[in-house]
Short mmCIF file of C-alpha atoms in Angstrom, two decimals:
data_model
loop_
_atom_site.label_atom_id
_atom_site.label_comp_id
_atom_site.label_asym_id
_atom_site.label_seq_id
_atom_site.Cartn_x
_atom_site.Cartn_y
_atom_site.Cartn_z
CA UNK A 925 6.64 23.98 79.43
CA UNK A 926 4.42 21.95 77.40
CA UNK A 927 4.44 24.78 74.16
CA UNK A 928 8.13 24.44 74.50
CA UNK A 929 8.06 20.72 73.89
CA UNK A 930 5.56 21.26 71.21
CA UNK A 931 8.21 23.46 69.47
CA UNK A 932 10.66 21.46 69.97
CA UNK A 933 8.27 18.31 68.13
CA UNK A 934 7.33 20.25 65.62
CA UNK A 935 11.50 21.32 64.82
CA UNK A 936 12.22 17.44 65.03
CA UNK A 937 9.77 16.57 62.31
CA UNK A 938 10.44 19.22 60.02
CA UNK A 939 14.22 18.08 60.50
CA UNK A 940 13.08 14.37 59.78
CA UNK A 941 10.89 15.81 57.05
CA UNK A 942 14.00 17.48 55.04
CA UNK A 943 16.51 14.33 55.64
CA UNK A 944 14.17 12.02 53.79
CA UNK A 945 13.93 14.49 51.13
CA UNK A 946 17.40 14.85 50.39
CA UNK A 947 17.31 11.06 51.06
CA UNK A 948 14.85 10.19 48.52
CA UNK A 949 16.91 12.75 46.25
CA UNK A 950 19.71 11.33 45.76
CA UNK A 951 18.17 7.79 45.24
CA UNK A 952 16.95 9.52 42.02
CA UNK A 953 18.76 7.21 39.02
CA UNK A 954 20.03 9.08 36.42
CA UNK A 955 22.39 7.32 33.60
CA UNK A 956 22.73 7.83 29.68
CA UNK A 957 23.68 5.07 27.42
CA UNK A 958 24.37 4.74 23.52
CA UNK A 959 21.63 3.65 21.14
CA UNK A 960 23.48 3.56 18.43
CA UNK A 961 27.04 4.72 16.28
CA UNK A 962 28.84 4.82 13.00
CA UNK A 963 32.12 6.05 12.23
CA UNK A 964 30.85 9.77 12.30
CA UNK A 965 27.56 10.18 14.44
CA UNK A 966 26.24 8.28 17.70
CA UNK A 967 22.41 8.76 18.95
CA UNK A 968 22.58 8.82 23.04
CA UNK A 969 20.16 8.65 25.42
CA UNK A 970 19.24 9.26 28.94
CA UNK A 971 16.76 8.19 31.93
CA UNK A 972 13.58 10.58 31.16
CA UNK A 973 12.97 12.27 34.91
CA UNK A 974 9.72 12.55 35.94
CA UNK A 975 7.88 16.27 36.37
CA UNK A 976 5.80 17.20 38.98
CA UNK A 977 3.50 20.13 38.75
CA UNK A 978 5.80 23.04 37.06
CA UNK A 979 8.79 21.30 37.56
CA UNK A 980 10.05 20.54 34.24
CA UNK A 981 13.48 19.11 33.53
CA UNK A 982 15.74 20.40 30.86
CA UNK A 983 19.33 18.92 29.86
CA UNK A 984 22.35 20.13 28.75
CA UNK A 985 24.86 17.91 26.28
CA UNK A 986 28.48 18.27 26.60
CA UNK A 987 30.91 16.56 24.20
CA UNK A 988 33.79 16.85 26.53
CA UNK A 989 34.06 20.04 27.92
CA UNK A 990 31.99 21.63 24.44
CA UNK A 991 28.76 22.31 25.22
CA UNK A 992 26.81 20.87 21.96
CA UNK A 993 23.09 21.92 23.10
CA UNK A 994 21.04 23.13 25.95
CA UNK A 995 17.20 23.48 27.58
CA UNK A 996 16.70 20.13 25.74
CA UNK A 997 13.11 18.69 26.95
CA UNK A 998 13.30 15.08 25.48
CA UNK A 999 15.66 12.28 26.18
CA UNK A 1000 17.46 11.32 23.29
CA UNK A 1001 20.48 13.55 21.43
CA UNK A 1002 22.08 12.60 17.53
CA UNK A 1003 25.42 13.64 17.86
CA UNK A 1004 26.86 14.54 14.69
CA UNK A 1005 30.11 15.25 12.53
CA UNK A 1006 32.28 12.71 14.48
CA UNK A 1007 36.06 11.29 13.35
CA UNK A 1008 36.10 7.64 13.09
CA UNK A 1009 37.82 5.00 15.49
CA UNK A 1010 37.89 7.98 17.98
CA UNK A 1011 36.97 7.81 21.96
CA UNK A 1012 34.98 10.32 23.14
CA UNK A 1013 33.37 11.83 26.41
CA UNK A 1014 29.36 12.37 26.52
CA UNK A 1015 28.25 14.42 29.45
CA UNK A 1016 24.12 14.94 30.14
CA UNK A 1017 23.15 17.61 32.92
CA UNK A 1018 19.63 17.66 34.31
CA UNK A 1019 18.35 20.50 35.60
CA UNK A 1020 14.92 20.75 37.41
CA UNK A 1021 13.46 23.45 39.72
CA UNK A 1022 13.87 22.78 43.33
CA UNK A 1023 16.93 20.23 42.89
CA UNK A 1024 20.64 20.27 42.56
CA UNK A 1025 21.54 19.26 38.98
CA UNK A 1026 21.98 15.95 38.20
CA UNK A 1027 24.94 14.73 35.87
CA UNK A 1028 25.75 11.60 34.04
CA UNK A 1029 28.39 10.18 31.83
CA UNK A 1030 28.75 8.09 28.96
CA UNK A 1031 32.15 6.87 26.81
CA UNK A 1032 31.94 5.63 23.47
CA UNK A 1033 33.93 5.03 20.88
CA UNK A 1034 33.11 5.76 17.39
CA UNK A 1035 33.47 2.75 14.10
CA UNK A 1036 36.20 3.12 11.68
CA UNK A 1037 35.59 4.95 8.79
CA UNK A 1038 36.91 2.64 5.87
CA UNK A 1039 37.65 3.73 2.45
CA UNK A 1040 35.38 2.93 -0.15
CA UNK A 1041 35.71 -0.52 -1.94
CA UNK A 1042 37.88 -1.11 -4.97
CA UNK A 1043 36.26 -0.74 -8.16
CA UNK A 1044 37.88 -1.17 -11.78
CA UNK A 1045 37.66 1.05 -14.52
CA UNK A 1046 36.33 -0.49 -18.15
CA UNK A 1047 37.14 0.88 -21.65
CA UNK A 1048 33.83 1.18 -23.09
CA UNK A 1049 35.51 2.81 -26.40
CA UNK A 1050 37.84 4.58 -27.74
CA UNK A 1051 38.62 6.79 -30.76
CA UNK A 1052 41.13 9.35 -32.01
CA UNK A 1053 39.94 12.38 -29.95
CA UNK A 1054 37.89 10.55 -27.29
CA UNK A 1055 37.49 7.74 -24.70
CA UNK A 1056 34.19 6.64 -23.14
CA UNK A 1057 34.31 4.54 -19.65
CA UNK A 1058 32.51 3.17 -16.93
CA UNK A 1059 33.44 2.15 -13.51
CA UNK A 1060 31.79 0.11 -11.03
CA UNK A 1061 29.28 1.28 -9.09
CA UNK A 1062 31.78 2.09 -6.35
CA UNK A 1063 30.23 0.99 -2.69
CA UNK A 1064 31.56 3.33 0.82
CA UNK A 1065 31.45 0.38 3.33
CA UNK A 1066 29.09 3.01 5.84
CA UNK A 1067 26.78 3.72 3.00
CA UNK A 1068 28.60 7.59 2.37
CA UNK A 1069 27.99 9.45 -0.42
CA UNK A 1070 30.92 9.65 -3.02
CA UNK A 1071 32.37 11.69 -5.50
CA UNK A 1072 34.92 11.43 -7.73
CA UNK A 1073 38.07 13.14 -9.19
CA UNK A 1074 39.22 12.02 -12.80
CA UNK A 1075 42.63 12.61 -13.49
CA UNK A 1076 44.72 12.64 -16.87
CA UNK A 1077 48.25 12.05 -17.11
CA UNK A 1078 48.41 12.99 -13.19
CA UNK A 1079 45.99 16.48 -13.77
CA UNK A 1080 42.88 16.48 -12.89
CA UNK A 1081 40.55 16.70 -15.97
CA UNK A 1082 36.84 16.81 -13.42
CA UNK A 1083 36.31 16.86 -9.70
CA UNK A 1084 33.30 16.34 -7.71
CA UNK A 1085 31.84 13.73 -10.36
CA UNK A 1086 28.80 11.85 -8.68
CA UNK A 1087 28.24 9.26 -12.05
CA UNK A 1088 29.81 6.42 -13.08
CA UNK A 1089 30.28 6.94 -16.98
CA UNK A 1090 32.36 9.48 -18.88
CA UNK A 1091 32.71 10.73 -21.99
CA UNK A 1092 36.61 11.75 -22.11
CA UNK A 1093 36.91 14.56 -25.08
CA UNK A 1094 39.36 17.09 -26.60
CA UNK A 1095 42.11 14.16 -26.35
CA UNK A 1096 44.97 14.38 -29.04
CA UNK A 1097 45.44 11.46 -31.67
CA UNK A 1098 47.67 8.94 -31.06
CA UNK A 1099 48.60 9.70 -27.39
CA UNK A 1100 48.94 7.91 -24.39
CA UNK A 1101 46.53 8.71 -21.53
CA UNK A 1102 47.05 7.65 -17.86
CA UNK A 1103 43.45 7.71 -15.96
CA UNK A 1104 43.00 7.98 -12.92
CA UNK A 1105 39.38 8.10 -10.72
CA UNK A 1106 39.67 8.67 -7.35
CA UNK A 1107 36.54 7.97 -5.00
CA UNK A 1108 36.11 9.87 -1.85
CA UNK A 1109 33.96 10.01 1.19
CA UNK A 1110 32.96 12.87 2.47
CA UNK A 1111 35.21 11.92 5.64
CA UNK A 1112 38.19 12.01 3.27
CA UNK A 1113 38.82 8.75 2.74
CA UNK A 1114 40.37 7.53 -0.70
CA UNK A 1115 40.32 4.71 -3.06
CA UNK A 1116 41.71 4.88 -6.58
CA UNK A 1117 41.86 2.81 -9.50
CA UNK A 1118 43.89 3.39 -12.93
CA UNK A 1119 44.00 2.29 -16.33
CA UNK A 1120 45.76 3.45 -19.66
CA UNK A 1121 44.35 3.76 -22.77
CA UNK A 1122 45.92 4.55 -26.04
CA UNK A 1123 43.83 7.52 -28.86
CA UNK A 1124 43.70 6.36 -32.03
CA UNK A 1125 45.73 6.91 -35.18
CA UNK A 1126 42.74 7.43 -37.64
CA UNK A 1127 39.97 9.97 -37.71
CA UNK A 1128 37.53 7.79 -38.56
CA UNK A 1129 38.38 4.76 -36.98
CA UNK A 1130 36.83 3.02 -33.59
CA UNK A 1131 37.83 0.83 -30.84
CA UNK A 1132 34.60 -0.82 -28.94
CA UNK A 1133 34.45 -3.45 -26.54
CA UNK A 1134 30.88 -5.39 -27.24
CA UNK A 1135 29.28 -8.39 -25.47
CA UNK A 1136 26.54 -10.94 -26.08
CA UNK A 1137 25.08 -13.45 -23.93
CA UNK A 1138 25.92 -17.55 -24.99
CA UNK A 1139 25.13 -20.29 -23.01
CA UNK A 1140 23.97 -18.81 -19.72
CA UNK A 1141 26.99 -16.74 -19.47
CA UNK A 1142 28.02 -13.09 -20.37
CA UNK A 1143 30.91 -13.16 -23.30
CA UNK A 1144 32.92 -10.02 -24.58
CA UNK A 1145 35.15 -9.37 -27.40
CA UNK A 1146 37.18 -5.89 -29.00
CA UNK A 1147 36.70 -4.70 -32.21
CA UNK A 1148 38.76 -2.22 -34.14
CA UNK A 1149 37.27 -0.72 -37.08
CA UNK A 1150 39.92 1.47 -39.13
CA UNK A 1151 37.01 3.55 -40.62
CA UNK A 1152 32.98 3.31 -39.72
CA UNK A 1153 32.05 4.42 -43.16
CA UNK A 1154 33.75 1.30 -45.54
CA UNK A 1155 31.66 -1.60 -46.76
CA UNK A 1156 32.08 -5.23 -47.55
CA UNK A 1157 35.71 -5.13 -45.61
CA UNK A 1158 37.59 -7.97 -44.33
CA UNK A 1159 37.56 -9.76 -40.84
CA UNK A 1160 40.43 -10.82 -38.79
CA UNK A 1161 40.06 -12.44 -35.78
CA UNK A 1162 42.29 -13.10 -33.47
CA UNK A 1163 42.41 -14.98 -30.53
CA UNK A 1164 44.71 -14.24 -27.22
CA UNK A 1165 46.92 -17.01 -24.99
CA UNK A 1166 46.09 -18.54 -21.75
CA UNK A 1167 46.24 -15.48 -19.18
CA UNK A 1168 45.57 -13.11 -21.76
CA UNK A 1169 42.76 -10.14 -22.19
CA UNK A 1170 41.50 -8.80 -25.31
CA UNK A 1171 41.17 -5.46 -23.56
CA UNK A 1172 43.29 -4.06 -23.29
CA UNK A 1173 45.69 -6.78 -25.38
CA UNK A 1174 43.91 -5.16 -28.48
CA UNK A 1175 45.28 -1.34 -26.94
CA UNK A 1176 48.62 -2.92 -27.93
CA UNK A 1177 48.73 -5.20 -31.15
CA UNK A 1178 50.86 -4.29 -33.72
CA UNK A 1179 47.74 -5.82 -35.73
CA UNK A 1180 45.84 -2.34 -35.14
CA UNK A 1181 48.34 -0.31 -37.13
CA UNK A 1182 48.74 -3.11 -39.91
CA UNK A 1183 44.21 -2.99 -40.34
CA UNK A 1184 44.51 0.43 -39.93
CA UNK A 1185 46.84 0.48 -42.95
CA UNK A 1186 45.06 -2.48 -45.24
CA UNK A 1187 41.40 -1.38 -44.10
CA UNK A 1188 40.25 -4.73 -42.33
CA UNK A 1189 38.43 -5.51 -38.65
CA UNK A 1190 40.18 -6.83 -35.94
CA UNK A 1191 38.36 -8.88 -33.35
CA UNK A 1192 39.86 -9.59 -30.23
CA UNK A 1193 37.62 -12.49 -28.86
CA UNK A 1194 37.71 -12.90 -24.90
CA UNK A 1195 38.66 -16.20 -23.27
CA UNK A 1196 37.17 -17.73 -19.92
CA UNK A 1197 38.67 -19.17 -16.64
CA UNK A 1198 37.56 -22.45 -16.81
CA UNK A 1199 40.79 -24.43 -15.56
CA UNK A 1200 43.60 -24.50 -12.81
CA UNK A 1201 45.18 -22.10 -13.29
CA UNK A 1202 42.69 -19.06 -12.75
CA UNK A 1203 43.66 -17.74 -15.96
CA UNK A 1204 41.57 -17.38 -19.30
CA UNK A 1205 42.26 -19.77 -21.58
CA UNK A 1206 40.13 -21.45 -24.38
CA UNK A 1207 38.41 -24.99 -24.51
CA UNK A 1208 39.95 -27.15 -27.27
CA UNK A 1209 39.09 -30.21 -25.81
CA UNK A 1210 34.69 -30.48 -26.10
CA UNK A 1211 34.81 -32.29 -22.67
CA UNK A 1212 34.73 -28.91 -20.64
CA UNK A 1213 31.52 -27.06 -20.25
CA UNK A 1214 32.70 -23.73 -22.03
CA UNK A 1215 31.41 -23.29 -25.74
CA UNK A 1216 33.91 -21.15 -27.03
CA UNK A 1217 32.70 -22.84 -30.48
CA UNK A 1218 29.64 -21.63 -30.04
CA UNK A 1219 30.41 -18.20 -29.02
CA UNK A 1220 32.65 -17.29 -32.10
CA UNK A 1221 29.74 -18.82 -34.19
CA UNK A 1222 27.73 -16.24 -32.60
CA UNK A 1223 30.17 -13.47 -32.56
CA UNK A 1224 30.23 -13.78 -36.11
CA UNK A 1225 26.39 -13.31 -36.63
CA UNK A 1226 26.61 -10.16 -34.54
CA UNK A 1227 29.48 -8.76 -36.38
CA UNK A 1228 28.11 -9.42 -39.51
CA UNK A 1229 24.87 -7.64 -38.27
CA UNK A 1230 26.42 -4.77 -36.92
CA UNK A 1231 29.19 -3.85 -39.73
CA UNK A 1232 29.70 -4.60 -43.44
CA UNK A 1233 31.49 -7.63 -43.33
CA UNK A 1234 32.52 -9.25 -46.61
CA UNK A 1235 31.89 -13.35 -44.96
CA UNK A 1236 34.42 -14.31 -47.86
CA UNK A 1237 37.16 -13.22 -46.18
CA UNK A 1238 37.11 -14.06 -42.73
CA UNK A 1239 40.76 -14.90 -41.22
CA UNK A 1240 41.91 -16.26 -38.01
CA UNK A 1241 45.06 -16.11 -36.08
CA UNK A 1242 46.35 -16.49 -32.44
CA UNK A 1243 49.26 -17.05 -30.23
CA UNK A 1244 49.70 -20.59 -27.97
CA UNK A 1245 46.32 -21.58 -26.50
CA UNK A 1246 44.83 -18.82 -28.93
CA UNK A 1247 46.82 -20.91 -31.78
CA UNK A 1248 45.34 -24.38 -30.26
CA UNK A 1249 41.57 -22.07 -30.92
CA UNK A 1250 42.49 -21.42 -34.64
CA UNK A 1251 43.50 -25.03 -34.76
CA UNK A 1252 39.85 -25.82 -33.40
CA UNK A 1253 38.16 -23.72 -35.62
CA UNK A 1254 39.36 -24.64 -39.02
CA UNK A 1255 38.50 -28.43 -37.62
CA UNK A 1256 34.95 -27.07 -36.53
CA UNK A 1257 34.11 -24.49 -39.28
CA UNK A 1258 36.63 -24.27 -41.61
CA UNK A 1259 34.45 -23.73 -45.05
CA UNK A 1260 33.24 -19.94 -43.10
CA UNK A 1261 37.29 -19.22 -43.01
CA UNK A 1262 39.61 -18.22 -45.93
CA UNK A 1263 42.75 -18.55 -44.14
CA UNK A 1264 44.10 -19.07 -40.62
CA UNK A 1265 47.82 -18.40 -39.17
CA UNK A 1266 48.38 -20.66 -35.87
CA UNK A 1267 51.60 -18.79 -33.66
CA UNK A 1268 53.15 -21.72 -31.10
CA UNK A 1269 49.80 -23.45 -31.15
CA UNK A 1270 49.23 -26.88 -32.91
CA UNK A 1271 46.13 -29.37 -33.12
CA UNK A 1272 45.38 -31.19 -29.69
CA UNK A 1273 45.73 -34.84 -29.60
CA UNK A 1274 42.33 -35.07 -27.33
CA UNK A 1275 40.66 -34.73 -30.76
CA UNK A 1276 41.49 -37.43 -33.36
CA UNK A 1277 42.40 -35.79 -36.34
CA UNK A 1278 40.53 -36.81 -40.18
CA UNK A 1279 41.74 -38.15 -42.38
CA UNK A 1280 41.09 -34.52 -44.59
CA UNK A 1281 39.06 -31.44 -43.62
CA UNK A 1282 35.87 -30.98 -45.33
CA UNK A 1283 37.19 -27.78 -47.31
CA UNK A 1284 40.65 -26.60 -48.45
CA UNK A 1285 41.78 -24.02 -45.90
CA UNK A 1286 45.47 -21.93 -46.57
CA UNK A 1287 47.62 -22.52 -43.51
CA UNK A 1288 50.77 -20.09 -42.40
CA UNK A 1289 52.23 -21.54 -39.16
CA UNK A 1290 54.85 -20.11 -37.32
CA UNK A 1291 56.60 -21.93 -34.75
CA UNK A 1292 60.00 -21.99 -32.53
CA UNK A 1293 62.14 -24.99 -32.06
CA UNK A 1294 62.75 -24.67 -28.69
CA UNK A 1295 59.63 -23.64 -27.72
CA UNK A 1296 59.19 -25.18 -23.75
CA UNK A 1297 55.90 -24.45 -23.44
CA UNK A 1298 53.97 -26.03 -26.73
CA UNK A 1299 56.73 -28.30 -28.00
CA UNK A 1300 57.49 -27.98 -31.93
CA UNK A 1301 57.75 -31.80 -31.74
CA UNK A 1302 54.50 -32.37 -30.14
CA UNK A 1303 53.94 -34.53 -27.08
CA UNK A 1304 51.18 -35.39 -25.04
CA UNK A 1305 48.59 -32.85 -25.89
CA UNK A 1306 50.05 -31.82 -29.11
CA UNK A 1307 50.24 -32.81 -32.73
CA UNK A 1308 53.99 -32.05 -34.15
CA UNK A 1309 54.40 -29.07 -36.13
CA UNK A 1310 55.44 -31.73 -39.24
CA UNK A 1311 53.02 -33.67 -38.85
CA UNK A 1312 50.45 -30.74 -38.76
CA UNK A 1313 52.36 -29.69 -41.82
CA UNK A 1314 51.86 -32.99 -43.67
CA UNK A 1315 48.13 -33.27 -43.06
CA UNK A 1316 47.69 -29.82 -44.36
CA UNK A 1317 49.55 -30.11 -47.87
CA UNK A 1318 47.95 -33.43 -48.58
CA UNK A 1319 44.87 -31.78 -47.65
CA UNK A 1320 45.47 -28.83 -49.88
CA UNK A 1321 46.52 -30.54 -52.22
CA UNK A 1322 49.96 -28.93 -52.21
CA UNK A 1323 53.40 -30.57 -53.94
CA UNK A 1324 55.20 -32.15 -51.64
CA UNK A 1325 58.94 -30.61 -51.60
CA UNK A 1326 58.61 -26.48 -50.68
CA UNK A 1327 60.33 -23.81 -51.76
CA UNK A 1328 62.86 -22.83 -48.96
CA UNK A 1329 63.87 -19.48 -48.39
CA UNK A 1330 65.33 -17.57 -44.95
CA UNK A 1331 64.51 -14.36 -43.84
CA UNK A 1332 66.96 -11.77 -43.32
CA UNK A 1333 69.10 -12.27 -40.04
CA UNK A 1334 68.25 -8.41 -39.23
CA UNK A 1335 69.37 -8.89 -35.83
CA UNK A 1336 71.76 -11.24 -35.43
CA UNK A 1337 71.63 -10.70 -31.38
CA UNK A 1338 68.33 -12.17 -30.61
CA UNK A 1339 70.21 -15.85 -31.28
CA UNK A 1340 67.54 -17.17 -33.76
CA UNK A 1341 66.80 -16.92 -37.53
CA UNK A 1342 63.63 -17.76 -39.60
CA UNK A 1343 63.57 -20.48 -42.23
CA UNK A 1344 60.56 -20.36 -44.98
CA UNK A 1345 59.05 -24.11 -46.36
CA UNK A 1346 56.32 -22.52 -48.56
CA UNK A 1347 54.43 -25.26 -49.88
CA UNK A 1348 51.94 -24.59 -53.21
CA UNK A 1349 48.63 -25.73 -54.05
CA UNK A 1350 48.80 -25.92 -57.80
CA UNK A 1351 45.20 -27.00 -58.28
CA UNK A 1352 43.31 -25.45 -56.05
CA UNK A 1353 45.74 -22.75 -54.54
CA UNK A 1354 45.37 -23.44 -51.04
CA UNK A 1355 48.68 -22.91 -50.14
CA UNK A 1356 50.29 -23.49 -46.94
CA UNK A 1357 53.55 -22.05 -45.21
CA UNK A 1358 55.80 -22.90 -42.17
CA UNK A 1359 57.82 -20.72 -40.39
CA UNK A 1360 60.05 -22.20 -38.49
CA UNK A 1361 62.43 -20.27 -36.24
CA UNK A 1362 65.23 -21.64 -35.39
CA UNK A 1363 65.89 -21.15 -31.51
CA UNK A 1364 63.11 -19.80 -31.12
CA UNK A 1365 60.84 -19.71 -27.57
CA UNK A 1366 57.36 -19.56 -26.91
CA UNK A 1367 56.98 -15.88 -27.41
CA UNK A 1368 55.22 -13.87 -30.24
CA UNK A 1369 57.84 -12.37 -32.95
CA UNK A 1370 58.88 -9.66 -33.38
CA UNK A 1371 60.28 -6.33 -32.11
CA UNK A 1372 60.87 -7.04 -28.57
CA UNK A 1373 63.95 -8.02 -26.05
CA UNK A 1374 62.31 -11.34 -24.45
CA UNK A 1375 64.76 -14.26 -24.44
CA UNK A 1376 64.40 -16.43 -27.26
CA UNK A 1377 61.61 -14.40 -29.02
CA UNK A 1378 63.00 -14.03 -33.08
CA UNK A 1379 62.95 -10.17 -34.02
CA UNK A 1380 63.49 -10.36 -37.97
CA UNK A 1381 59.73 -10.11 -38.65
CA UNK A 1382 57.18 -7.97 -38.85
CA UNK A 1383 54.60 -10.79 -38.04
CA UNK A 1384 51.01 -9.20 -37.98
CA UNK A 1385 52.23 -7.87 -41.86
CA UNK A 1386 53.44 -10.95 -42.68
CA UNK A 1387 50.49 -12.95 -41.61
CA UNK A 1388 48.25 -10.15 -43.77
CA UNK A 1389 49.97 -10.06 -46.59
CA UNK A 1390 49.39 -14.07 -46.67
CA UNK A 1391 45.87 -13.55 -45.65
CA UNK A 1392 44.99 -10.75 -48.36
CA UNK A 1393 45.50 -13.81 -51.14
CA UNK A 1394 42.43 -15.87 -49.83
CA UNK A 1395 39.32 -15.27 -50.66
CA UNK A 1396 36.34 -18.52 -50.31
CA UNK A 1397 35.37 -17.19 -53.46
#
């Protein structure tokens, strides 16, 4: 009797024994969490269980119901190759000798995968068979490397590019190119940016876009050169209206064709946004903190540095605010200019004018009489266009009645004609010439379908071929 209730003790405690253990088992605390995730990878990890003796724990990772990897001795797990802005399932299986496996979950859901930033694409030059260009240095928001695809008139021309400069060759002369640079992630995602550029007519010739720094403050400007071999040429310079860009404005000025033809530069200097509205527009007035003075002074130097400039015959032109600039200069630095040519721009009236300048400068101004914008009978920030025209013959010197001619009413549709007052400067022949086109808008001449904008001249060869008899010599 009594080894029977020994035996039946000794069957009690090993049942107690084996209830705690599966007690304490499942009290074991298993649970994975994420450490960290982009928009294509997310690092996971898991409670490390202890060993005892051989018993070593190994895990399993399932992605869902894929099993990713297995026998895995450590506790953390990179998950890789992931779609963005996507939920997904993480399962973790430990497995240890002597136990049941033990299983966690953990849902997470992966970062979008944006496209990379916008970028813009800059002309660095151009001539008749090539174009060079630069982009920005184009940023994927999740730090992804990019590549790019260059396209040409909607073919692709390079793919897999990793730089951001190219030399575009083996163009034809005197075409249009549409380019196109796509940047990609190597998740897919897109962003493009386009520009066009036109080849040039001449072999020789050259388009550049140059810079120089002037009072704290990077400043560009385009030059055309109609052949890098000729010396002691020319200058013109022209300068563009408020809202207006020298590049690519310079792409498409009928003055390329007419300096390609007479073998002079054209400069296309660059504005600043310095006033409401954000548009470039140039300072005039000298109470503004831009020195636009100062940076033609210096663009000047530089050119006549860098290329064979004959400094006797330095011209200036412009259209509106550019016109106000041409104004400005001949005020500022008129002895360094033979001639200038002012289109629906006049003298401001935040400067008092002199009584003279301190040279004799040839004037051709061109001007509409119905011009809205910069009134051809002046007003509160203008000078009137006769007015402007009276200081400038008694300046020069000139007689006092002009010879009046009008220019061929080609077309007869466009509702305006031009009227000639050509004024002569006997004595020191400085002339000075007004046209004045009647009905005409604020727009630049010529052969276009704008309202109000006069189409009977060919005003980039008129303004040269009064230019080309003014020398400072």
């Amino acid at each position: 009797m009594k080894n029977i209730s020994i035996g039946i003790l000794v069957i009690a405690a090993m049942f107690f024994m084996n209830s705690c253990s599966k007690e304490k088992e499942t009290e074991i605390n298993f649970s994975a969490t994420i450490q960290s995730r982009s928009d294509n990878k997310a690092t996971i990890s898991w409670t490390e269980l202890n060993a005892s003796g051989e018993n070593t724990f190994r895990y399993s990772i399932y992605l869902k119901a894929e099993l990713l990897a297995e026998n895995i001795t450590g506790n953390t797990f990179v998950i890789e190759n992931l779609i963005g802005k996507t939920t997904y399932e993480c399962r973790v299986i430990a497995k240890g000798t002597g136990i049941n496996p033990l299983e966690t979950t953990v849902i997470f859901t992966t970062f979008e995968n944006y496209p990379p930033d916008p970028y813009d694409i800059d002309t660095d030059s151009i001539t008749n068979r090539s174009v060079s260009l630069h982009w920005d240095q184009c940023v994927d928001p999740e730090k992804r490397p990019l590549h790019f695809t260059i396209f040409l008139n909607n073919e692709i021309y390079l793919e897999n590019y990793t730089q951001n400069t190219l030399e575009l060759t083996g163009l034809l002369t005197a075409k249009k190119y549409n380019i196109k640079i796509k940047a990609i992630d190597d998740q897919g995602n897109t962003t493009s940016s386009s520009t066009i550029i036109y080849t040039l007519k001449k072999e020789n010739a050259l388009l550049i876009r140059k810079s120089l720094e002037w009072d704290g403050n990077e400043r560009t400007y385009a030059v055309y050169l109609p052949s890098q071999t000729s010396t002691n040429i020319p200058l013109l310079m022209f300068f563009h209206g408020a809202g207006g860009f020298a590049w690519p404005g310079i792409q498409r000025s009928g003055f390329m064709d007419v300096a390609g033809d007479n073998n002079f530069i054209l400069v296309y200097p660059q504005a600043t946004i310095w006033d409401e509205p954000e548009i470039p527009s140039w300072n005039v007035v000298e109470f503004i903190d831009v020195d636009d003075f100062g940076f033609v002074r210096e663009m000047l130097k530089q050119l006549v540095q860098d290329y064979s400039v004959d400094e006797n015959r330095v011209y200036a032109s412009g259209m509106s605010s550019g016109g106000y600039m041409t104004y400005y200069l001949a005020f500022k630095m008129g002895e360094k200019l033979a001639a200038i040519a002012p289109v629906a721009g006049l003298p401001t009236t935040f400067l008092s004018m002199p009584q003279s300048l301190h040279c004799k400068l040839p004037l051709m101004h061109i001007h509409g009489t119905i011009d809205a914008t910069v009134s051809y009978f002046g007003g509160e920030y203008s000078v009137s266009v006769d007015s402007t025209i009276a200081f400038w013959t008694r300046n020069n010197g000139c007689f006092t009645s002009p010879v009046i001619t009008e220019m061929p009413n080609i077309y007869p549709n466009d509702g305006s004609t031009v009227t000639v007052y050509a004024y002569e400067s006997p004595y020191f022949h400085k002339d000075v010439k007004l046209y004045k086109i009647i009905n005409g808008g604020h727009s630049w001449p010529g052969q276009t379908d704008d309202p109000y904008t006069n189409r009977d001249m060919d005003v980039e060869s008129e303004i040269w071929n009064f230019f080309k008899n003014y020398s400072l010599e």
